[in-house]
C-alpha positions as a Python dict, from the first residue, in 0.01 Angstrom:
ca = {
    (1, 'X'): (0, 0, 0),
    (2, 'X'): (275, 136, -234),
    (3, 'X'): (510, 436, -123),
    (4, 'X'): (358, 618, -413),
    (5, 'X'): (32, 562, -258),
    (6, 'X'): (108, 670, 85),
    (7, 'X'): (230, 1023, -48),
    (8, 'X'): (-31, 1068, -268),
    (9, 'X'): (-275, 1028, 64),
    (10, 'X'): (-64, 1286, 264),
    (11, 'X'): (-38, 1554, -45),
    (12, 'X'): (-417, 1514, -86),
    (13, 'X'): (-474, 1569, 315),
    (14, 'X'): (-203, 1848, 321),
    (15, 'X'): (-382, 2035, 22),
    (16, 'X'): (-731, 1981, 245),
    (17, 'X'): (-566, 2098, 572),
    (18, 'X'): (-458, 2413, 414),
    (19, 'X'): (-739, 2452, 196),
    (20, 'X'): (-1005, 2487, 537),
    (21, 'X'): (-769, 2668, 732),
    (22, 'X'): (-638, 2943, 519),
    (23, 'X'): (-885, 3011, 248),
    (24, 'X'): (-1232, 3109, 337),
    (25, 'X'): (-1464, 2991, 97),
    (26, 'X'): (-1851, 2947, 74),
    (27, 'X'): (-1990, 2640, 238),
    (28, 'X'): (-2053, 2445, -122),
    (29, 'X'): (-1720, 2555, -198),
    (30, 'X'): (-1568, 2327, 60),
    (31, 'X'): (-1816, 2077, 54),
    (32, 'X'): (-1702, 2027, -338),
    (33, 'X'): (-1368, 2060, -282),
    (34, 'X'): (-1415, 1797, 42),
    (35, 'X'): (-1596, 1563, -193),
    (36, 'X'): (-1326, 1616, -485),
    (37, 'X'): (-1069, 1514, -229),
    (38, 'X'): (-1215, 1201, -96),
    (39, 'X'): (-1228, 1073, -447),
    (40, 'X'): (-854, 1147, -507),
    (41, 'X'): (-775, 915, -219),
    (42, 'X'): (-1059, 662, -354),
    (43, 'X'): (-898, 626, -656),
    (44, 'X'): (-539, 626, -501),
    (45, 'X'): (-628, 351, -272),
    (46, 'X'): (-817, 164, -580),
    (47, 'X'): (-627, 265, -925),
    (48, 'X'): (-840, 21, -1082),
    (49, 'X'): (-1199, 203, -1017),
    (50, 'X'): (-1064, 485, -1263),
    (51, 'X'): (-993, 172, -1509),
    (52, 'X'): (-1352, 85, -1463),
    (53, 'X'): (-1498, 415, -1469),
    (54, 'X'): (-1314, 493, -1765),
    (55, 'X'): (-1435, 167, -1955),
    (56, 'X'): (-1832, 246, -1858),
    (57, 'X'): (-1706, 648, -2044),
    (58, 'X'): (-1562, 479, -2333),
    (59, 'X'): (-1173, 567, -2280),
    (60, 'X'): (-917, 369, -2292),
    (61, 'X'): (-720, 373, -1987),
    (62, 'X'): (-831, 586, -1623),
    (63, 'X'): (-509, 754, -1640),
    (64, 'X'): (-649, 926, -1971),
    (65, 'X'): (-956, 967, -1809),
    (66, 'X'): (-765, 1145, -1530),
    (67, 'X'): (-589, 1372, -1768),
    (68, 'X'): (-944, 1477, -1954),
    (69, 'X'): (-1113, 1544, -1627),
    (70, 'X'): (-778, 1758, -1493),
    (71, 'X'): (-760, 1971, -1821),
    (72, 'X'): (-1140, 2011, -1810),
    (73, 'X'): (-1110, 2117, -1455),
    (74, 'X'): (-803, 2353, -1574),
    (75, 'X'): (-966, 2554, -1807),
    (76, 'X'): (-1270, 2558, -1578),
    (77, 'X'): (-1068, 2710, -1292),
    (78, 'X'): (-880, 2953, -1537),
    (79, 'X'): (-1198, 3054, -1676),
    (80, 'X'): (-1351, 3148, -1318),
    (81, 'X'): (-1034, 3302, -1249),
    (82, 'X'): (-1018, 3530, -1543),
    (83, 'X'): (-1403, 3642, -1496),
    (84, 'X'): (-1256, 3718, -1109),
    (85, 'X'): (-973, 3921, -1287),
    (86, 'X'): (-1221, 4105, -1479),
    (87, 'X'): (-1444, 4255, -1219),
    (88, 'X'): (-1126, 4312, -1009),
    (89, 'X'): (-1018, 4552, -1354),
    (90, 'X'): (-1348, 4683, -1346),
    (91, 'X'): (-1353, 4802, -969),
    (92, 'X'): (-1020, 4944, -973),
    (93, 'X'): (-1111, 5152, -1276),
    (94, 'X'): (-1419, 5283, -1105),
    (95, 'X'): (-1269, 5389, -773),
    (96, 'X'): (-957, 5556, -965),
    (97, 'X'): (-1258, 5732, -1195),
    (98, 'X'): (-1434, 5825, -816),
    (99, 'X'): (-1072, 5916, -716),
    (100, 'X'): (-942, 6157, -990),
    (101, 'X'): (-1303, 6320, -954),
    (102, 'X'): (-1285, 6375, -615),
    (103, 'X'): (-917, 6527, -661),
    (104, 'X'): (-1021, 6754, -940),
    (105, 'X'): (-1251, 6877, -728),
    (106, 'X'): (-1032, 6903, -408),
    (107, 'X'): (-813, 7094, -671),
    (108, 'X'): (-1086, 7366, -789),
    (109, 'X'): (-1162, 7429, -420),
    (110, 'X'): (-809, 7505, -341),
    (111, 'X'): (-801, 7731, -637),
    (112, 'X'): (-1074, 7924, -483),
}
C-alpha cells in the first residue's frame, strides 16, 4: 500500500470514530454513514473498482465519478441542512411570539 493510501484509511476511521461517539444520530443514520465509509476504504484499497464502476455509468474516469457523487452528496447535505435551518427559524419565532405574549401580559398585570 501507498502512503497516500494508508492516510486515507486512518482519516476515514478517524471521521467514523468521531462520528459514533460524539454525534447521536438515528440508527439508519449510522448504518448509512457505516456503509458510506466502508466503501471509501474499498475504493482506497482498490482505485481501480471506481475505474470500473465508472465505465459500467458511462464516465470517463472514477475520479470524475467521485467528484459527481461528492457534489451530488453536497447539495444533498446542504439541502437537508437548510430545511433543518428553517424549522430552527420557525421555532424560535414561535417561542419569542409565546414570549412577548406572555410579557405583555406580565406587563398589564403589573399595571393593575
Amino acid at each position: 500500500m501507498t502512503p497516500i493510501q494508508w492516510l486515507l484509511i486512518l482519516v476515514a476511521a478517524a471521521i467514523v470514530v468521531v462520528y459514533f461517539n460524539r454525534l447521536r444520530t438515528r440508527l439508519l443514520d449510522r448504518f448509512i454513514f457505516f456503509v458510506l465509509a466502508v466503501v471509501a476504504i474499498a475504493l482506497v484499497l482498490q482505485p481501480e473498482w471506481a475505474n470500473d464502476v465508472a465505465h459500467f455509468l458511462g464516465v470517463g474516469r472514477g475520479a470524475d465519478l467521485l467528484v459527481y457523487v461528492g457534489f451530488s452528496g453536497l447539495a444533498f447535505l446542504w439541502l437537508g441542512l437548510y430545511s433543518r435551518q428553517r424549522e430552527l427559524d420557525r421555532r424560535l419565532t414561535e417561542i419569542a411570539r409565546k414570549l412577548a405574549l406572555l410579557e405583555a401580559e406580565k406587563g398589564k398585570r403589573a399595571k393593575k
